XYZ file of C-alpha atoms in Angstrom:
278
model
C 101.746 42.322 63.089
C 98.842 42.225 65.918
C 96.584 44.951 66.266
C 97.564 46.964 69.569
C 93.852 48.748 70.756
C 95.397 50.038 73.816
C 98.096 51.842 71.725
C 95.432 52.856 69.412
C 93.395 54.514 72.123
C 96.398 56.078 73.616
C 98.085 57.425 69.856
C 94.243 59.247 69.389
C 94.426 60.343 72.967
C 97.940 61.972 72.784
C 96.999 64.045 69.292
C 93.356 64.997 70.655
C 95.036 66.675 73.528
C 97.819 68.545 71.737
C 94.584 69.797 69.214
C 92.833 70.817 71.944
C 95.511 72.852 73.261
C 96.182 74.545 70.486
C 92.717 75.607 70.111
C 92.425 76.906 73.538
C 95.872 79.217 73.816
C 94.697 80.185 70.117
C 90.924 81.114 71.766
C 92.789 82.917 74.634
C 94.866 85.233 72.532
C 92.142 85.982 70.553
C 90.604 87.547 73.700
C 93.198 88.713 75.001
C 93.772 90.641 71.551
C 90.181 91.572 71.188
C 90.349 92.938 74.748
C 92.972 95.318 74.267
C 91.284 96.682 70.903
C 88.227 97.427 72.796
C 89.756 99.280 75.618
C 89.466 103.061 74.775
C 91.332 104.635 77.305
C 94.528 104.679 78.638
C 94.993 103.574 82.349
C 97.046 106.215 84.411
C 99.821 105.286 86.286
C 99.818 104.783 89.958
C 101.716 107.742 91.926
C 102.854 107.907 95.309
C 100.098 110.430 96.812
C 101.282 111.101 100.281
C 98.430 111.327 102.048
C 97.292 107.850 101.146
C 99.415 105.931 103.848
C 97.827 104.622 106.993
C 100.003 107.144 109.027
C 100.058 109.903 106.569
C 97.564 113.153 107.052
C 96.650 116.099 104.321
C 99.275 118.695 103.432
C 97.065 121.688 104.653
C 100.030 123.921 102.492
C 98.946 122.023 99.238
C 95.256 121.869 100.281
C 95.176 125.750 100.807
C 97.041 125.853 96.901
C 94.296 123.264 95.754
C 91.951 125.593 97.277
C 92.879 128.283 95.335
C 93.665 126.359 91.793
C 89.549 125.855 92.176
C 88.695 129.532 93.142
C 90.848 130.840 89.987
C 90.501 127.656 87.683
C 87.857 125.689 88.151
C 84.937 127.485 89.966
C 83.887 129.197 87.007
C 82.227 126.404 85.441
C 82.314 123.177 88.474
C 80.760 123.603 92.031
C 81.573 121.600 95.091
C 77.981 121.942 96.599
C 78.797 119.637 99.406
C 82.026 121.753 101.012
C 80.679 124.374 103.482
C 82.860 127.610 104.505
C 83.405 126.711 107.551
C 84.297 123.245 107.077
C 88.208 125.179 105.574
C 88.238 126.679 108.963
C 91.849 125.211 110.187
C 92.386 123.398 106.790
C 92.930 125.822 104.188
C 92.852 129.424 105.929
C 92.100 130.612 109.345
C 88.243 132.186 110.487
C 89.218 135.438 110.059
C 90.267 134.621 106.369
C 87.188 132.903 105.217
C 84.775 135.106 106.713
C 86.301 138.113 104.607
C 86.917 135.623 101.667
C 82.892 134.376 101.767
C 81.493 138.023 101.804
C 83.410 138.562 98.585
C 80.074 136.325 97.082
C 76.232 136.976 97.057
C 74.110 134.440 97.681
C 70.293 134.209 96.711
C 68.408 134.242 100.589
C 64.840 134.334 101.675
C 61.785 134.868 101.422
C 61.879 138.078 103.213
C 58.846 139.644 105.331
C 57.286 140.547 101.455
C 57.379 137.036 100.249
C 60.831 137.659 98.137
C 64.045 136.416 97.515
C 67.295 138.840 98.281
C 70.639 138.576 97.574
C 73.082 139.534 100.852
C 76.769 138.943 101.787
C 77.711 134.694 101.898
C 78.403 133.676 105.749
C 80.739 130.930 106.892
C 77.638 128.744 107.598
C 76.669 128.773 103.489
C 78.124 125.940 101.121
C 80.508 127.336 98.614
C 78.324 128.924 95.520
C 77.776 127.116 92.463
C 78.808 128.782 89.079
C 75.242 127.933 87.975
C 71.785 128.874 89.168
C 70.375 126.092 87.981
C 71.464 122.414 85.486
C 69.808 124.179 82.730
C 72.074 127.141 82.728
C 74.950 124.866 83.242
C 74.291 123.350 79.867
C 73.379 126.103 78.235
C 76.898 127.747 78.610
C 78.243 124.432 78.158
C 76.892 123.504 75.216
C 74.442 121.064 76.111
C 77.271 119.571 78.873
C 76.829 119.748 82.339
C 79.936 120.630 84.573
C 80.069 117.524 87.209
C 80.114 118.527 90.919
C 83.299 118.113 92.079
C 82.776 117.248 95.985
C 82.975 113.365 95.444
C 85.013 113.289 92.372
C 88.042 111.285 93.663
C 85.234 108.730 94.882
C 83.284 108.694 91.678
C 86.111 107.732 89.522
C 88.498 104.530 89.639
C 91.681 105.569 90.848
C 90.292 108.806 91.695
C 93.475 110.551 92.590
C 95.133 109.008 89.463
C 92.754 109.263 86.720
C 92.304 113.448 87.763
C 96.129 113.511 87.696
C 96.119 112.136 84.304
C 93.229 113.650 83.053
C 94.492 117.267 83.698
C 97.936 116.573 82.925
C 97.361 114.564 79.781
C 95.764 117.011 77.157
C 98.296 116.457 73.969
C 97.601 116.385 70.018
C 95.445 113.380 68.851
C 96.989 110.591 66.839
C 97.287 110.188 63.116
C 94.501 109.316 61.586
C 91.878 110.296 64.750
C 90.090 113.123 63.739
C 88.401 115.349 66.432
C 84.692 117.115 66.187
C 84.741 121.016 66.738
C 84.771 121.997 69.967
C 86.518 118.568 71.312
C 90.393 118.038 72.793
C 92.108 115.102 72.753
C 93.066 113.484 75.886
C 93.852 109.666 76.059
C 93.007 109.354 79.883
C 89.106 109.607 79.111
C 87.057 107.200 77.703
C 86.724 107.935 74.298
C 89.351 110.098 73.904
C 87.486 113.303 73.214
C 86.251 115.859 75.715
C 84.630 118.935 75.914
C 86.350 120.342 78.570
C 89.368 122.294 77.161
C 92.850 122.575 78.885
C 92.236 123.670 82.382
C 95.744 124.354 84.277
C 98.630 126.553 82.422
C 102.418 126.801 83.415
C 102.137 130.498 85.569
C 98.026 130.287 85.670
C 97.776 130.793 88.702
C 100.222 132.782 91.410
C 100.456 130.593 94.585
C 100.867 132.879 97.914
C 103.728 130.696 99.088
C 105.561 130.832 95.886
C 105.366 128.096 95.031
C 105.765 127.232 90.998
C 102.963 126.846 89.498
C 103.324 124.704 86.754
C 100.636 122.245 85.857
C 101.743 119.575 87.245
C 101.623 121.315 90.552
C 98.663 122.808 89.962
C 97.469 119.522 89.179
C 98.575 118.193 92.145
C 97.384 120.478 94.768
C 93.433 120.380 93.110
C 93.251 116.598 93.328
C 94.528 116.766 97.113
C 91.843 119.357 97.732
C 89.473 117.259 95.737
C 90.203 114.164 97.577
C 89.667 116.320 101.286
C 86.739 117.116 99.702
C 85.341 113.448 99.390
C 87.036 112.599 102.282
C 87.273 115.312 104.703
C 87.061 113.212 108.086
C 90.093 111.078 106.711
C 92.637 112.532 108.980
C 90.009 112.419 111.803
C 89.598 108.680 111.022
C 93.043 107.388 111.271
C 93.888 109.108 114.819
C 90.458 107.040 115.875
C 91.603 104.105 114.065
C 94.929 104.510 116.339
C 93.503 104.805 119.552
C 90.698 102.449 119.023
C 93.870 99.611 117.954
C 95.688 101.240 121.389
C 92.758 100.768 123.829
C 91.818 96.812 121.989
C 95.509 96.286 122.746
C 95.357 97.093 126.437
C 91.960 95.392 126.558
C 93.691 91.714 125.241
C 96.355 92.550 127.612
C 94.614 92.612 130.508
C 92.307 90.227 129.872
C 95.037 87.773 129.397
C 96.795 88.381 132.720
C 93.392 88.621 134.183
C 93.077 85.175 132.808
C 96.436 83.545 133.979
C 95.914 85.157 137.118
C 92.289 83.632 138.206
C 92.959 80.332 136.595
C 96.922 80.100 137.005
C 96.293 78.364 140.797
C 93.431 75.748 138.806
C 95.693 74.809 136.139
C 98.934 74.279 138.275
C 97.368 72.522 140.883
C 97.954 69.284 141.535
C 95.517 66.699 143.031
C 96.335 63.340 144.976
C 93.848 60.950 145.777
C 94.717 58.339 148.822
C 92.866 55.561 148.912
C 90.769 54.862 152.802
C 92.169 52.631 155.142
């Protein structure tokens, strides 16, 4: 029988290729597989938040209930240095409202004429006051933890909106076998698992003015809309620019385009005859 070389070649080809094949979906598995292990957190889901679309504006009903799920809830131990008083003027209450609501707090002022500081009555004009004199107190009371800021939460995190939703909303008991140091609660939706922050939001924690139920959910909902005016309070603001700026470009192509028919319309339609001298 005569040796075949080219059939050879092609036999070693065909069972190099199925080999190396094998070794690369067995080399992709593996990662994938080793890429799930390592991931420590569970991804929330993506909800529908109404005020994302590109025609959609704040709820200023569940910004005013946000507003008030961080007075009751959350100021004690997180600030939002960055929101001013009057910057919830039209948003959340009215003037009147706020004024009465910010002399409710004393804020450190001065120096005064004798070189001091003084405490006196918050105006509109003041940021809203942090818990916390200072970072050191913050983690003192904290246990060596320091309380985030909340004004740019929603734009610190991935999937701001999402991951607060899910990190509120997500406190449950930890899984078999996961054991938990003192003075740490289980919740799947941040990294690691364990946090020191215990359960924020109860069902009935807080009595909305509307009455509106306030189960956590809800309450969850209305603090990450206010959260996410808080990172983004010009959003509204941009979009109505956004729409007349797209308005005014579209009258500008317009009329630059029957500008442009009309000036060269009489060039292009023209027709020229050349007659040859007698």
């Amino acid at each position: 029988m005569p040796f075949d070389l080219r059939e050879l070649l092609k036999t070693i080809v065909q069972k190099s290729s199925r080999a190396l094949a094998a070794a690369a979906a067995t080399t992709a598995t593996s990662a994938v597989a080793v890429t799930a292990l390592s991931d420590d957190v569970v991804h929330p889901p993506a909800y529908p938040w109404s005020h994302l679309g590109f025609a959609s504006a704040y709820d200023c009903g569940a910004l005013r209930r946000g507003f008030q799920v961080y007075r009751q809830v959350c100021a004690s131990c997180h600030s939002i240095k960055q929101i001013h008083y009057r910057e919830l003027i039209g948003v959340t209450h009215t003037k009147e409202e706020l004024i009465e609501m910010a002399s409710e707090v004393e804020v450190v002022d001065g120096p005064n004429d004798s070189g001091e500081m003084f405490e006196r009555p918050a105006k509109i004009t003041d940021q809203i006051p942090s818990p916390y004199s200072n970072d050191e107190e913050g983690r003192l009371a904290n246990g060596g933890a320091l309380p985030p800021d909340l004004s740019l939460m929603v734009k610190a995190r991935h999937n701001g909106q999402d991951y607060l939703f899910g990190l509120l909303t997500g406190y449950c008991d930890p899984p078999a076998g996961k054991e938990m140091m003192p003075g740490l609660y289980y919740n799947p939706y941040f990294p690691g698992g364990a946090i020191a922050m215990p359960p924020p939001l109860n069902d009935g924690g807080v009595e909305y003015e509307d009455g509106t139920v306030a189960t956590i959910t809800q309450q969850a909902k209305d603090i990450v809309q206010f959260l996410n005016w808080c990172s983004e309070p010009e959003a509204d603001a941009r979009k109505k620019e956004g729409v007349t700026c797209m308005m005014v470009l579209t009258f500008c192509i317009l009329t630059a385009g029957y500008y442009k028919r009309l000036k060269w319309g009489p060039y292009k339609t023209r027709s020229i005859t050349y007659l040859k001298a007698t």
